[in-house]
mmCIF file with all atom_site columns, C-alpha atoms in Angstrom:
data_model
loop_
_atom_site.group_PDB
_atom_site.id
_atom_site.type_symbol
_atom_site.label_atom_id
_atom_site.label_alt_id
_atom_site.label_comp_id
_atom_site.label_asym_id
_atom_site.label_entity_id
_atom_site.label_seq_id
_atom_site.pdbx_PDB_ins_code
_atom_site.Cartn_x
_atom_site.Cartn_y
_atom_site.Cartn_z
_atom_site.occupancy
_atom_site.B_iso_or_equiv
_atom_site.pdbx_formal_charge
_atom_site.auth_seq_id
_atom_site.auth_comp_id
_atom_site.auth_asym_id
_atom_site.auth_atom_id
_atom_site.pdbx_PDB_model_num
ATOM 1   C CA . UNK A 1 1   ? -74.247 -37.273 -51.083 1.00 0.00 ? 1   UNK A CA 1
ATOM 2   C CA . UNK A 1 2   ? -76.957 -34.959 -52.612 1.00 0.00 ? 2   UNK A CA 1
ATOM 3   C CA . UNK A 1 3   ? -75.479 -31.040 -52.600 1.00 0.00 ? 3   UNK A CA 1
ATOM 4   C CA . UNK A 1 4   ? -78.199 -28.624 -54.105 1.00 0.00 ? 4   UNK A CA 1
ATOM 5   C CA . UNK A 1 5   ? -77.334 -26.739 -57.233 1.00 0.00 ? 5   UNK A CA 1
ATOM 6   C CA . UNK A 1 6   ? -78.122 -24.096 -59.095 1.00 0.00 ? 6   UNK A CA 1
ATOM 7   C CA . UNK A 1 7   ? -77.241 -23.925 -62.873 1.00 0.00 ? 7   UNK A CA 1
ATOM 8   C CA . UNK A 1 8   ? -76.746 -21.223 -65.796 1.00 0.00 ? 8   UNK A CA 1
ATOM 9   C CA . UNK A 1 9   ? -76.213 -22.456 -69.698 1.00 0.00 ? 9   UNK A CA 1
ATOM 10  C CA . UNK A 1 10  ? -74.976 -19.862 -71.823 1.00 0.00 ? 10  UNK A CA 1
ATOM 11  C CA . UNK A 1 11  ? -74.214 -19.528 -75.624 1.00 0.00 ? 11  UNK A CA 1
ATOM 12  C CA . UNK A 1 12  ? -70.924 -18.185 -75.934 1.00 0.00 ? 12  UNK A CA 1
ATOM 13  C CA . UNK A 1 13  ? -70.764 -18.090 -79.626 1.00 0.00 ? 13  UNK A CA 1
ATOM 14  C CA . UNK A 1 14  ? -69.150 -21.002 -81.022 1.00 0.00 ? 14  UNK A CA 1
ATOM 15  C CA . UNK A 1 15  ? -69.539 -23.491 -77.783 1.00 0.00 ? 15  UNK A CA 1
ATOM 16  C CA . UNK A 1 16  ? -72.233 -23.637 -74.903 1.00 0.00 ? 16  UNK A CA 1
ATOM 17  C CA . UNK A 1 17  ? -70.932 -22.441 -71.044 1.00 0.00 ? 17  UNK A CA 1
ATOM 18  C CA . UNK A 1 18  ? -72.309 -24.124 -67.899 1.00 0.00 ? 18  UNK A CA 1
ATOM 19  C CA . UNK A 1 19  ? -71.812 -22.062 -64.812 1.00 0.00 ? 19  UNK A CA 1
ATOM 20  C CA . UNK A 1 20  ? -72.708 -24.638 -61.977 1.00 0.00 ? 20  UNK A CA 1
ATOM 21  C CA . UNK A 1 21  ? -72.975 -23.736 -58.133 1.00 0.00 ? 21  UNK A CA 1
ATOM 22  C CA . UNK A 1 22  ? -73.023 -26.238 -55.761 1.00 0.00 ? 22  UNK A CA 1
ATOM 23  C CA . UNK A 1 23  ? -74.050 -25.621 -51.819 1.00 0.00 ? 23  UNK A CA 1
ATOM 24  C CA . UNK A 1 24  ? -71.127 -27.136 -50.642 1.00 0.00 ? 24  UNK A CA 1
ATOM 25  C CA . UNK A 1 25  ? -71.784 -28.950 -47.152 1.00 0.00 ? 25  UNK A CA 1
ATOM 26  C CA . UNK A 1 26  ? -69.299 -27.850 -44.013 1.00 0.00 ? 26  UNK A CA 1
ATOM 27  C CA . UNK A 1 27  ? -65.554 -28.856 -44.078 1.00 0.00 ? 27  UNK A CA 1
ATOM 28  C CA . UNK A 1 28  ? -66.272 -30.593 -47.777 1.00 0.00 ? 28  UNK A CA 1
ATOM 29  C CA . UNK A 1 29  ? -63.543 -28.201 -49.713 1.00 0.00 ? 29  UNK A CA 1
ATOM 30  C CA . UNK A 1 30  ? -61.526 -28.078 -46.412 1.00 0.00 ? 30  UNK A CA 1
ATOM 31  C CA . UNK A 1 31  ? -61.189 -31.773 -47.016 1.00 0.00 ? 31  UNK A CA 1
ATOM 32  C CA . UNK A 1 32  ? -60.871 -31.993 -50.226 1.00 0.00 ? 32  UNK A CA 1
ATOM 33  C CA . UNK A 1 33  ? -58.235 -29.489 -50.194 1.00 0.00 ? 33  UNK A CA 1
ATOM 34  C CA . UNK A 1 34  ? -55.960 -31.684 -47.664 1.00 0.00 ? 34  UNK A CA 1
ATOM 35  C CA . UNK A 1 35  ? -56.438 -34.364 -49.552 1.00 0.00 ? 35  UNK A CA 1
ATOM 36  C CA . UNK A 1 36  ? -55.248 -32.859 -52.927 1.00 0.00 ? 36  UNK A CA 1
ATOM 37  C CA . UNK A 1 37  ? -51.964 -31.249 -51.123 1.00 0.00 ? 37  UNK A CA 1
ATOM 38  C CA . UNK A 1 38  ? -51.083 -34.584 -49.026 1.00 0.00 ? 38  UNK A CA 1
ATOM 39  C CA . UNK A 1 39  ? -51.214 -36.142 -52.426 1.00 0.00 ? 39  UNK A CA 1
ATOM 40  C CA . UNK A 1 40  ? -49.353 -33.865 -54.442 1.00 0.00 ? 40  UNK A CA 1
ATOM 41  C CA . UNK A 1 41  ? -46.431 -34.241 -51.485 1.00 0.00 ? 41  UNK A CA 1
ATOM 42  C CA . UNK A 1 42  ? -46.850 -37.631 -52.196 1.00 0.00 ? 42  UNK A CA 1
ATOM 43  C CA . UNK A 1 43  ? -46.193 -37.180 -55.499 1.00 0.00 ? 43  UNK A CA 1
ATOM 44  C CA . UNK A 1 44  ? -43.586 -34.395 -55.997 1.00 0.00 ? 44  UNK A CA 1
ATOM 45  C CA . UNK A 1 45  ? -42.067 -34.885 -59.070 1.00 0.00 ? 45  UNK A CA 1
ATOM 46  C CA . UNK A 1 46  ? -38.276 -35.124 -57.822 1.00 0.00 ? 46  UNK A CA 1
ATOM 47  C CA . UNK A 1 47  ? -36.512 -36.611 -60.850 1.00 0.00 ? 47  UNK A CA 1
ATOM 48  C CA . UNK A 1 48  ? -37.260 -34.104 -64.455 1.00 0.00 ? 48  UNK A CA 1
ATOM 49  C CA . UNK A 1 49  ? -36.859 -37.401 -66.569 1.00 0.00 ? 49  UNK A CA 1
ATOM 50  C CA . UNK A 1 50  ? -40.064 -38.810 -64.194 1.00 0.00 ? 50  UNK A CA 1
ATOM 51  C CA . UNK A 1 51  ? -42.522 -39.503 -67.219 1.00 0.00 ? 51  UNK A CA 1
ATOM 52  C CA . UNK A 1 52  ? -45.254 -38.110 -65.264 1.00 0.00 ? 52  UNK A CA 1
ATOM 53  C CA . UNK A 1 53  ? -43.817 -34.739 -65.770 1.00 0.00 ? 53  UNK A CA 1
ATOM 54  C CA . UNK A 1 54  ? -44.806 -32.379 -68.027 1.00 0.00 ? 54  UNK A CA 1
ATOM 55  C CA . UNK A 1 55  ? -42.832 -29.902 -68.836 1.00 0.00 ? 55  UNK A CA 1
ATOM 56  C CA . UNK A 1 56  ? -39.428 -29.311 -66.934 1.00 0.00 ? 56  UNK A CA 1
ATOM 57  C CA . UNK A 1 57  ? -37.408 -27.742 -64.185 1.00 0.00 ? 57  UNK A CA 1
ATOM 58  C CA . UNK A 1 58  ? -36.591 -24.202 -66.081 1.00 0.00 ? 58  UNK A CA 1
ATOM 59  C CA . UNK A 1 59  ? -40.057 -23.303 -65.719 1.00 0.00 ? 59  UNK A CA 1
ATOM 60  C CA . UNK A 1 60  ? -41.616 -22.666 -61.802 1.00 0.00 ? 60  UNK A CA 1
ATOM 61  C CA . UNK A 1 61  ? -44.898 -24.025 -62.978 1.00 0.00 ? 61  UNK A CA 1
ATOM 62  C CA . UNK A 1 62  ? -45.332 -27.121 -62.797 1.00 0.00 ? 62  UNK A CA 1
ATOM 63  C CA . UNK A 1 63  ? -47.844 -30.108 -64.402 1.00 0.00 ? 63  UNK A CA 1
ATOM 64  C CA . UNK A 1 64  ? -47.954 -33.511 -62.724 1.00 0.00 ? 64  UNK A CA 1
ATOM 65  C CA . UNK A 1 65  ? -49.626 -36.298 -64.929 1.00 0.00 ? 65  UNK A CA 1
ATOM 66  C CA . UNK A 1 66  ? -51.067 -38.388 -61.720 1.00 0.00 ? 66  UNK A CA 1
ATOM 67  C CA . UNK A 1 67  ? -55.045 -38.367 -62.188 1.00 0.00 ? 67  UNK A CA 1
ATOM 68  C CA . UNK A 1 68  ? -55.534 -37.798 -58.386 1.00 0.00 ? 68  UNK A CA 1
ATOM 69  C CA . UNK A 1 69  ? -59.512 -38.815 -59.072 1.00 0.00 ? 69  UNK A CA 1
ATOM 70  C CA . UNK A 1 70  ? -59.160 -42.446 -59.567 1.00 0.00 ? 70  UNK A CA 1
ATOM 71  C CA . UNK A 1 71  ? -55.310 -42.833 -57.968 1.00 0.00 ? 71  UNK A CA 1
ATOM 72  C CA . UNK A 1 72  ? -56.884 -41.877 -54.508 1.00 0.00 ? 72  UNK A CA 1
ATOM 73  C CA . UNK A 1 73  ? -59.568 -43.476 -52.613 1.00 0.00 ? 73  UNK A CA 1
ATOM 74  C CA . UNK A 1 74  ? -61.671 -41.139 -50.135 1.00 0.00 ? 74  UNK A CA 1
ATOM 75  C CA . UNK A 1 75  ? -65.492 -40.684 -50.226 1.00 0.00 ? 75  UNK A CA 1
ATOM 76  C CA . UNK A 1 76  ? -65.325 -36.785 -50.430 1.00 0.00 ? 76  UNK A CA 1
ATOM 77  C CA . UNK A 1 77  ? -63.765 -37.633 -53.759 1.00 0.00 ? 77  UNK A CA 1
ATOM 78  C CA . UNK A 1 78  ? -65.771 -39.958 -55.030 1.00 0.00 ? 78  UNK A CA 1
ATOM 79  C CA . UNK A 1 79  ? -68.514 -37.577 -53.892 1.00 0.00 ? 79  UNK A CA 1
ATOM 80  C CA . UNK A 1 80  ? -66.547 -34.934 -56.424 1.00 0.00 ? 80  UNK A CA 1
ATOM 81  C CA . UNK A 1 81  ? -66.645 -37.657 -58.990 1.00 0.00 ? 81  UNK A CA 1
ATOM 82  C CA . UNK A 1 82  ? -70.059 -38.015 -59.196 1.00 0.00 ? 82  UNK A CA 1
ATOM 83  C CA . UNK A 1 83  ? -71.030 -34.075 -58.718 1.00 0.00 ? 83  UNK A CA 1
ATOM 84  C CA . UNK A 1 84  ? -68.517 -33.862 -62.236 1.00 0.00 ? 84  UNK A CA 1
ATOM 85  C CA . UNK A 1 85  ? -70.755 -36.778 -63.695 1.00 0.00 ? 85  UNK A CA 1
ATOM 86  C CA . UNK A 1 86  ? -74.023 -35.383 -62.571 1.00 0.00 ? 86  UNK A CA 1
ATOM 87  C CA . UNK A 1 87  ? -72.459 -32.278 -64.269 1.00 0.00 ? 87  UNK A CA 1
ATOM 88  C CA . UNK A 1 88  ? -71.388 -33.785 -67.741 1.00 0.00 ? 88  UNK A CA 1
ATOM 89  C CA . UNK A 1 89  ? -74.911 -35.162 -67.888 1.00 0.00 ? 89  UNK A CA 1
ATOM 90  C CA . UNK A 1 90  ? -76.808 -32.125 -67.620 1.00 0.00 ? 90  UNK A CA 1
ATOM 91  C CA . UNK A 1 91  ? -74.260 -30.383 -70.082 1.00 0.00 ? 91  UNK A CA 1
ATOM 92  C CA . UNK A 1 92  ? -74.704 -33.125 -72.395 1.00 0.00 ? 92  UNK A CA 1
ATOM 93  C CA . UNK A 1 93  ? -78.748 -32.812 -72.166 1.00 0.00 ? 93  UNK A CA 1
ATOM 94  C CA . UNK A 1 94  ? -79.052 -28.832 -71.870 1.00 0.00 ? 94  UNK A CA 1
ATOM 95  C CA . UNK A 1 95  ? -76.538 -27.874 -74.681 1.00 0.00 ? 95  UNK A CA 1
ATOM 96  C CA . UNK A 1 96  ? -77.383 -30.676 -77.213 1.00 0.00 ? 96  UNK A CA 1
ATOM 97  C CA . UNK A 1 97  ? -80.505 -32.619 -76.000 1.00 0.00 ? 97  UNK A CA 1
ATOM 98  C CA . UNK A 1 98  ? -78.334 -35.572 -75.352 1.00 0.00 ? 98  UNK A CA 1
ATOM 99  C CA . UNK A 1 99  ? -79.414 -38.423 -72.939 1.00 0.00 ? 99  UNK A CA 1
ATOM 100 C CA . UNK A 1 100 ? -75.848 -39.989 -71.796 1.00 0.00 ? 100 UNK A CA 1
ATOM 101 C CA . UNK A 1 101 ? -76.516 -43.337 -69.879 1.00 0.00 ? 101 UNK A CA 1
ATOM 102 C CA . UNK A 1 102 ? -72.788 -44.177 -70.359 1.00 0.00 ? 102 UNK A CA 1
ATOM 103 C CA . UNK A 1 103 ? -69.663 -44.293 -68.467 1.00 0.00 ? 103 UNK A CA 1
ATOM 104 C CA . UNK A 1 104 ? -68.241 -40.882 -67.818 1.00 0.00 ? 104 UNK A CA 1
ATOM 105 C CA . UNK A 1 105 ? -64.245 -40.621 -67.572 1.00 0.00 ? 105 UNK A CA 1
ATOM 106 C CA . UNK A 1 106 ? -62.386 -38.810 -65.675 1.00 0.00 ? 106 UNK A CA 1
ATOM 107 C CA . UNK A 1 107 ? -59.157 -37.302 -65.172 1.00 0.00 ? 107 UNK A CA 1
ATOM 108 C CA . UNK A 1 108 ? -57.429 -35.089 -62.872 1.00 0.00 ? 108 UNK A CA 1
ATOM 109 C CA . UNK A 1 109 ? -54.145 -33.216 -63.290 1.00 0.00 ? 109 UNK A CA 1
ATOM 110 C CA . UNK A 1 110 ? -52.360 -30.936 -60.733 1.00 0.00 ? 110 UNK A CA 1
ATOM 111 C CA . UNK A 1 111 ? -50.445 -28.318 -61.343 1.00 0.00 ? 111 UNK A CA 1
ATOM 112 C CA . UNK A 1 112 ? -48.040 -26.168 -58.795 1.00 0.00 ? 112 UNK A CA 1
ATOM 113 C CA . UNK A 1 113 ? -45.691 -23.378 -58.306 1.00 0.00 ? 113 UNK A CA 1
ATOM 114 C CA . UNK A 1 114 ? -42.206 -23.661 -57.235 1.00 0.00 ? 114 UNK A CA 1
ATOM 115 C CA . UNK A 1 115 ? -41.418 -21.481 -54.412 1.00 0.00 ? 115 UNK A CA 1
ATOM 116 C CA . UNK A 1 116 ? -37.753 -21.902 -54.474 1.00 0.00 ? 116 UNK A CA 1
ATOM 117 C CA . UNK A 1 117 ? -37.009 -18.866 -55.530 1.00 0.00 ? 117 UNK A CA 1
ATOM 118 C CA . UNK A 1 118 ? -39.948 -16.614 -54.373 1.00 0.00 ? 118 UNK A CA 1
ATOM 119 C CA . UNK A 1 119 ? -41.503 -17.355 -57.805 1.00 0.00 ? 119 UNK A CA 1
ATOM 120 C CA . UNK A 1 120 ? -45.048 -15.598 -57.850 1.00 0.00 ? 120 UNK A CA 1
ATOM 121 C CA . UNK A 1 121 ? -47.239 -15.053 -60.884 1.00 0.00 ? 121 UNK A CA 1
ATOM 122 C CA . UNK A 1 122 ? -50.463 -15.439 -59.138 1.00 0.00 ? 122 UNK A CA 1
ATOM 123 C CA . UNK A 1 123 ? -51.589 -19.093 -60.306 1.00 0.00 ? 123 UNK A CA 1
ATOM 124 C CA . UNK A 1 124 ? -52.112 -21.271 -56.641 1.00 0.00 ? 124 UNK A CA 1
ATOM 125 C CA . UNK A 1 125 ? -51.602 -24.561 -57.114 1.00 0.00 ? 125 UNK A CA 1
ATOM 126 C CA . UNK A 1 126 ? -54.915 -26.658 -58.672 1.00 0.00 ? 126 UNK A CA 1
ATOM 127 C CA . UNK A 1 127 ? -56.515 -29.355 -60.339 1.00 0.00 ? 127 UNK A CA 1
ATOM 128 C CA . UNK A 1 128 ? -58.142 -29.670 -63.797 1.00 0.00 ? 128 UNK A CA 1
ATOM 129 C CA . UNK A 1 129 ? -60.709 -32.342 -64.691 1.00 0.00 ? 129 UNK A CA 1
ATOM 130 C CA . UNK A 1 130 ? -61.816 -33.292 -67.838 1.00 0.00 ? 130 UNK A CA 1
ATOM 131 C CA . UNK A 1 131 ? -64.458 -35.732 -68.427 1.00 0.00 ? 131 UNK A CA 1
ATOM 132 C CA . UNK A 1 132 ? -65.309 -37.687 -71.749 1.00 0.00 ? 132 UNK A CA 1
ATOM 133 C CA . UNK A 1 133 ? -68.264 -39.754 -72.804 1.00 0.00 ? 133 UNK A CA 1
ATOM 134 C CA . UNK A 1 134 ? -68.540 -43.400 -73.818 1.00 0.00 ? 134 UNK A CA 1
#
């Protein structure tokens, strides 16, 4: 899937920021999006000593160790996949003139808020992906 991009590198003193835009095509986030809350039903942590848990039930927020990028199977998010590769390889070369040819890994977590209790503090449940080089 090719999605045109527009990108902004930025020296934020110590470290180098990439703000990336992506045209997104129609229903792409919409689908995403179901996809990412059918799995994190799927994987409601239900048990605190579940080892994919991180942190506990005293807190609302919550952190699921699952990596939802390589657990689930869908071509919207292997399309994701690649736009985060495409993106680690133009970091790598903008910032520090660095070709990567490599294998890029990835991993997703998702984090939530409990509702139980009306909790609120402004933080909608999301992902965040971190890639490393090889």
């Amino acid at each position: 899937m090719e999605i045109a991009t527009t990108t902004e590198l930025q020296l934020i003193y110590p470290a180098f920021v990439m703000h990336k835009h992506w045209e997104m095509p129609e229903g792409f986030n919409d689908r995403l999006y179901a996809l990412a809350a059918e799995d994190a039903v799927a994987n409601r942590i239900q048990d605190t000593d579940d080892g994919r848990n991180v942190g506990d039930q005293t807190n609302h927020l919550g952190h699921l160790r699952h990596n939802f990028l390589m657990d689930r199977q869908d071509p919207a998010i292997a399309a994701l996949a690649q736009m985060v590769a495409a993106a680690v390889r133009e970091y790598l070369q903008l910032a520090y003139s660095y070709d990567h040819t490599g294998e890029i890994r990835m991993m997703s977590d998702t984090f939530w808020q409990r509702r139980a209790a009306r909790e609120n503090v402004g933080i909608n449940a999301h992902s965040q992906f971190s890639a490393t080089r090889f």
